[in-house]
Amino acid sequence: MPTIRTLLAGILFLSMIAGTSTVVAHPPAGTLAVVVPSSKQGDALRSLREKTFGRKDIGFLQRTKITMNVLRHLRNGWLKAEDPSEGDRLAKSSRTLGIIGISCLGGIIIPYVGSAAFLAALVLGIIAIVQGRSARRLGSKMKTGEKLGYITIGLWGLLLLLAVAALYLLVVAWGG
C-alpha cells in the first residue's frame, strides 16, 4: 500500500512539474473528437502548485529536488517490499540443500554411488552455508539452512577422518 501511495504522489508531483501544455490532436476523417478545455485543468494544477510552494514559478533546482525525492521514495518502497521475501526464499532453499546434503552423507553405504554422494554432500553443504549467510544479510531470521550446512561439512570431515584412520590401521595391520 505505501508503494502505491508513493507512486500516486510521484505522478502528482510530475504532473505539477510538467505544468500546463496544450495538446492538439487531428482526428482521422469520420471520427468525433472531444476537446477538453485545458484552462480549467491548468488552473487546478496552478492552484495546487501555489498551495504547495507558495509561489507560481518553480525553479529548476526545486523540480530536480522533487523528482529525486519521488524517485528515492519509490526505490525505497520497492526495496522494502522485495528484501524480506528474497531473504526468506534463500533461507528456505538453504535449508533444503542442507537436508539433501546430510542425506547424501548416508549414501556412502551404497556401492558405486557412495563416492559421488560423499562429494555431493560436501558441495551441497558449502552452498547451504553460502545461501544461509546471504539470507541473513537480506534480513531473514531463519538460520536452519546455514546450521545444516555446517553440520554437513562437520560430518563430512569426521567421516573423512575416520576413513583415513581406517586406511592407516589397515596398512599398519598388513605390516606396512
CSV table of C-alpha atoms in Angstrom, one decimal:
chain,number,residue,atom,x,y,z
A,1,MET,CA,0.0,0.0,0.0
A,2,PRO,CA,2.8,2.5,0.7
A,3,THR,CA,4.3,1.8,-2.7
A,4,ILE,CA,1.0,2.7,-4.4
A,5,ARG,CA,0.8,5.9,-2.3
A,6,THR,CA,4.3,7.0,-3.3
A,7,LEU,CA,3.6,6.1,-6.9
A,8,LEU,CA,0.5,8.3,-6.9
A,9,ALA,CA,2.4,11.1,-5.1
A,10,GLY,CA,5.1,10.8,-7.8
A,11,ILE,CA,2.6,11.1,-10.6
A,12,LEU,CA,1.0,14.1,-8.9
A,13,PHE,CA,4.4,15.9,-8.5
A,14,LEU,CA,5.4,15.0,-12.0
A,15,SER,CA,2.2,16.5,-13.3
A,16,MET,CA,2.9,19.6,-11.3
A,17,ILE,CA,6.4,19.9,-12.7
A,18,ALA,CA,5.2,19.4,-16.3
A,19,GLY,CA,3.0,22.4,-16.0
A,20,THR,CA,0.3,23.2,-18.4
A,21,SER,CA,0.5,22.3,-22.1
A,22,THR,CA,-1.9,22.4,-25.0
A,23,VAL,CA,-2.3,19.2,-26.9
A,24,VAL,CA,-3.6,19.4,-30.4
A,25,ALA,CA,-4.9,16.3,-32.0
A,26,HIS,CA,-6.1,15.9,-35.5
A,27,PRO,CA,-8.6,13.1,-35.6
A,28,PRO,CA,-8.9,11.0,-38.7
A,29,ALA,CA,-11.8,11.7,-41.0
A,30,GLY,CA,-15.2,10.2,-39.9
A,31,THR,CA,-14.5,10.3,-36.2
A,32,LEU,CA,-15.8,12.5,-33.5
A,33,ALA,CA,-13.2,14.5,-31.4
A,34,VAL,CA,-14.0,15.8,-27.9
A,35,VAL,CA,-11.8,18.7,-26.8
A,36,VAL,CA,-11.5,19.2,-23.1
A,37,PRO,CA,-10.7,22.8,-22.2
A,38,SER,CA,-7.2,22.9,-20.8
A,39,SER,CA,-7.7,26.2,-18.9
A,40,LYS,CA,-9.7,24.5,-16.1
A,41,GLN,CA,-7.1,21.8,-15.7
A,42,GLY,CA,-4.3,24.3,-15.8
A,43,ASP,CA,-6.0,26.4,-13.2
A,44,ALA,CA,-6.3,23.4,-10.9
A,45,LEU,CA,-2.7,22.5,-11.3
A,46,ARG,CA,-1.6,26.1,-10.9
A,47,SER,CA,-3.6,26.5,-7.7
A,48,LEU,CA,-2.2,23.2,-6.3
A,49,ARG,CA,1.3,24.3,-7.1
A,50,GLU,CA,0.7,27.6,-5.4
A,51,LYS,CA,-0.7,25.9,-2.3
A,52,THR,CA,2.3,23.6,-2.2
A,53,PHE,CA,5.1,26.0,-2.8
A,54,GLY,CA,3.5,29.4,-2.1
A,55,ARG,CA,4.5,30.9,-5.4
A,56,LYS,CA,3.8,30.5,-9.1
A,57,ASP,CA,7.1,29.6,-10.6
A,58,ILE,CA,9.2,26.6,-9.6
A,59,GLY,CA,12.9,26.8,-10.3
A,60,PHE,CA,14.9,24.1,-11.9
A,61,LEU,CA,16.6,23.1,-8.7
A,62,GLN,CA,13.2,22.7,-6.9
A,63,ARG,CA,12.0,20.5,-9.8
A,64,THR,CA,15.1,18.4,-9.5
A,65,LYS,CA,14.7,18.0,-5.7
A,66,ILE,CA,11.1,16.9,-6.1
A,67,THR,CA,11.9,14.4,-8.8
A,68,MET,CA,14.8,13.0,-6.8
A,69,ASN,CA,12.6,12.7,-3.7
A,70,VAL,CA,9.9,10.9,-5.6
A,71,LEU,CA,12.4,8.5,-7.2
A,72,ARG,CA,14.0,7.9,-3.8
A,73,HIS,CA,10.7,7.1,-2.2
A,74,LEU,CA,9.8,4.8,-5.0
A,75,ARG,CA,13.1,3.0,-4.8
A,76,ASN,CA,12.9,2.6,-1.0
A,77,GLY,CA,9.4,1.3,-1.2
A,78,TRP,CA,10.3,-1.4,-3.8
A,79,LEU,CA,13.4,-2.4,-1.9
A,80,LYS,CA,11.5,-2.8,1.4
A,81,ALA,CA,8.9,-4.9,-0.4
A,82,GLU,CA,11.4,-7.2,-2.0
A,83,ASP,CA,14.1,-7.8,0.7
A,84,PRO,CA,12.1,-10.0,3.2
A,85,SER,CA,10.7,-12.3,0.5
A,86,GLU,CA,14.1,-12.7,-1.2
A,87,GLY,CA,15.8,-13.5,2.1
A,88,ASP,CA,13.2,-16.0,3.1
A,89,ARG,CA,13.4,-17.7,-0.3
A,90,LEU,CA,17.2,-18.0,0.1
A,91,ALA,CA,16.8,-19.3,3.6
A,92,LYS,CA,14.3,-22.0,2.5
A,93,SER,CA,16.5,-23.2,-0.3
A,94,SER,CA,19.5,-23.2,2.0
A,95,ARG,CA,17.5,-25.4,4.4
A,96,THR,CA,16.5,-27.8,1.6
A,97,LEU,CA,20.2,-28.0,0.4
A,98,GLY,CA,21.3,-28.7,3.9
A,99,ILE,CA,18.8,-31.6,4.3
A,100,ILE,CA,19.8,-33.1,1.0
A,101,GLY,CA,23.5,-32.8,1.9
A,102,ILE,CA,23.0,-34.7,5.1
A,103,SER,CA,21.0,-37.3,3.3
A,104,CYS,CA,23.9,-37.7,0.8
A,105,LEU,CA,26.2,-38.5,3.6
A,106,GLY,CA,24.0,-41.5,4.3
A,107,GLY,CA,24.6,-42.6,0.7
A,108,ILE,CA,28.1,-43.7,1.3
A,109,ILE,CA,26.9,-47.1,2.3
A,110,ILE,CA,25.6,-47.7,-1.3
A,111,PRO,CA,28.2,-49.4,-3.5
A,112,TYR,CA,29.4,-47.5,-6.6
A,113,VAL,CA,27.3,-44.4,-5.7
A,114,GLY,CA,28.9,-43.7,-2.3
A,115,SER,CA,31.8,-41.6,-3.6
A,116,ALA,CA,29.7,-39.4,-5.7
A,117,ALA,CA,27.2,-38.9,-2.9
A,118,PHE,CA,30.1,-38.2,-0.5
A,119,LEU,CA,31.4,-35.4,-2.8
A,120,ALA,CA,27.9,-34.1,-3.4
A,121,ALA,CA,27.4,-33.8,0.3
A,122,LEU,CA,30.4,-31.5,0.5
A,123,VAL,CA,29.3,-29.3,-2.3
A,124,LEU,CA,25.7,-29.1,-1.0
A,125,GLY,CA,26.9,-28.2,2.5
A,126,ILE,CA,29.1,-25.3,1.2
A,127,ILE,CA,26.2,-24.0,-1.0
A,128,ALA,CA,23.8,-24.2,2.0
A,129,ILE,CA,26.2,-22.2,4.1
A,130,VAL,CA,26.7,-19.5,1.5
A,131,GLN,CA,22.9,-19.2,0.8
A,132,GLY,CA,22.2,-19.1,4.5
A,133,ARG,CA,24.6,-16.2,5.1
A,134,SER,CA,23.2,-14.4,2.1
A,135,ALA,CA,19.7,-14.8,3.5
A,136,ARG,CA,20.7,-13.4,6.9
A,137,ARG,CA,22.3,-10.4,5.1
A,138,LEU,CA,19.0,-9.7,3.4
A,139,GLY,CA,17.2,-9.7,6.7
A,140,SER,CA,15.9,-13.2,7.1
A,141,LYS,CA,15.7,-14.6,10.7
A,142,MET,CA,15.9,-18.3,9.6
A,143,LYS,CA,19.3,-19.8,10.4
A,144,THR,CA,18.4,-23.5,9.9
A,145,GLY,CA,19.9,-23.9,6.5
A,146,GLU,CA,23.3,-22.4,7.5
A,147,LYS,CA,23.4,-24.6,10.6
A,148,LEU,CA,22.6,-27.7,8.5
A,149,GLY,CA,25.4,-26.7,6.1
A,150,TYR,CA,27.8,-26.6,9.0
A,151,ILE,CA,26.6,-29.9,10.3
A,152,THR,CA,27.0,-31.5,6.8
A,153,ILE,CA,30.6,-30.1,6.5
A,154,GLY,CA,31.4,-31.3,10.0
A,155,LEU,CA,30.1,-34.8,9.5
A,156,TRP,CA,31.8,-34.9,6.1
A,157,GLY,CA,35.1,-34.0,7.7
A,158,LEU,CA,34.6,-36.5,10.6
A,159,LEU,CA,33.8,-39.3,8.1
A,160,LEU,CA,36.8,-38.4,6.0
A,161,LEU,CA,39.0,-38.5,9.1
A,162,LEU,CA,37.5,-41.9,10.1
A,163,ALA,CA,38.2,-43.3,6.6
A,164,VAL,CA,41.8,-42.1,6.7
A,165,ALA,CA,42.2,-43.6,10.1
A,166,ALA,CA,40.7,-46.9,9.0
A,167,LEU,CA,43.0,-47.0,5.9
A,168,TYR,CA,46.0,-46.3,8.2
A,169,LEU,CA,45.1,-49.1,10.5
A,170,LEU,CA,44.7,-51.4,7.6
A,171,VAL,CA,48.1,-50.6,6.2
A,172,VAL,CA,49.7,-51.0,9.7
A,173,ALA,CA,47.9,-54.3,10.2
A,174,TRP,CA,49.4,-55.7,6.9
A,175,GLY,CA,52.8,-54.9,8.1
A,176,GLY,CA,53.4,-51.7,6.1
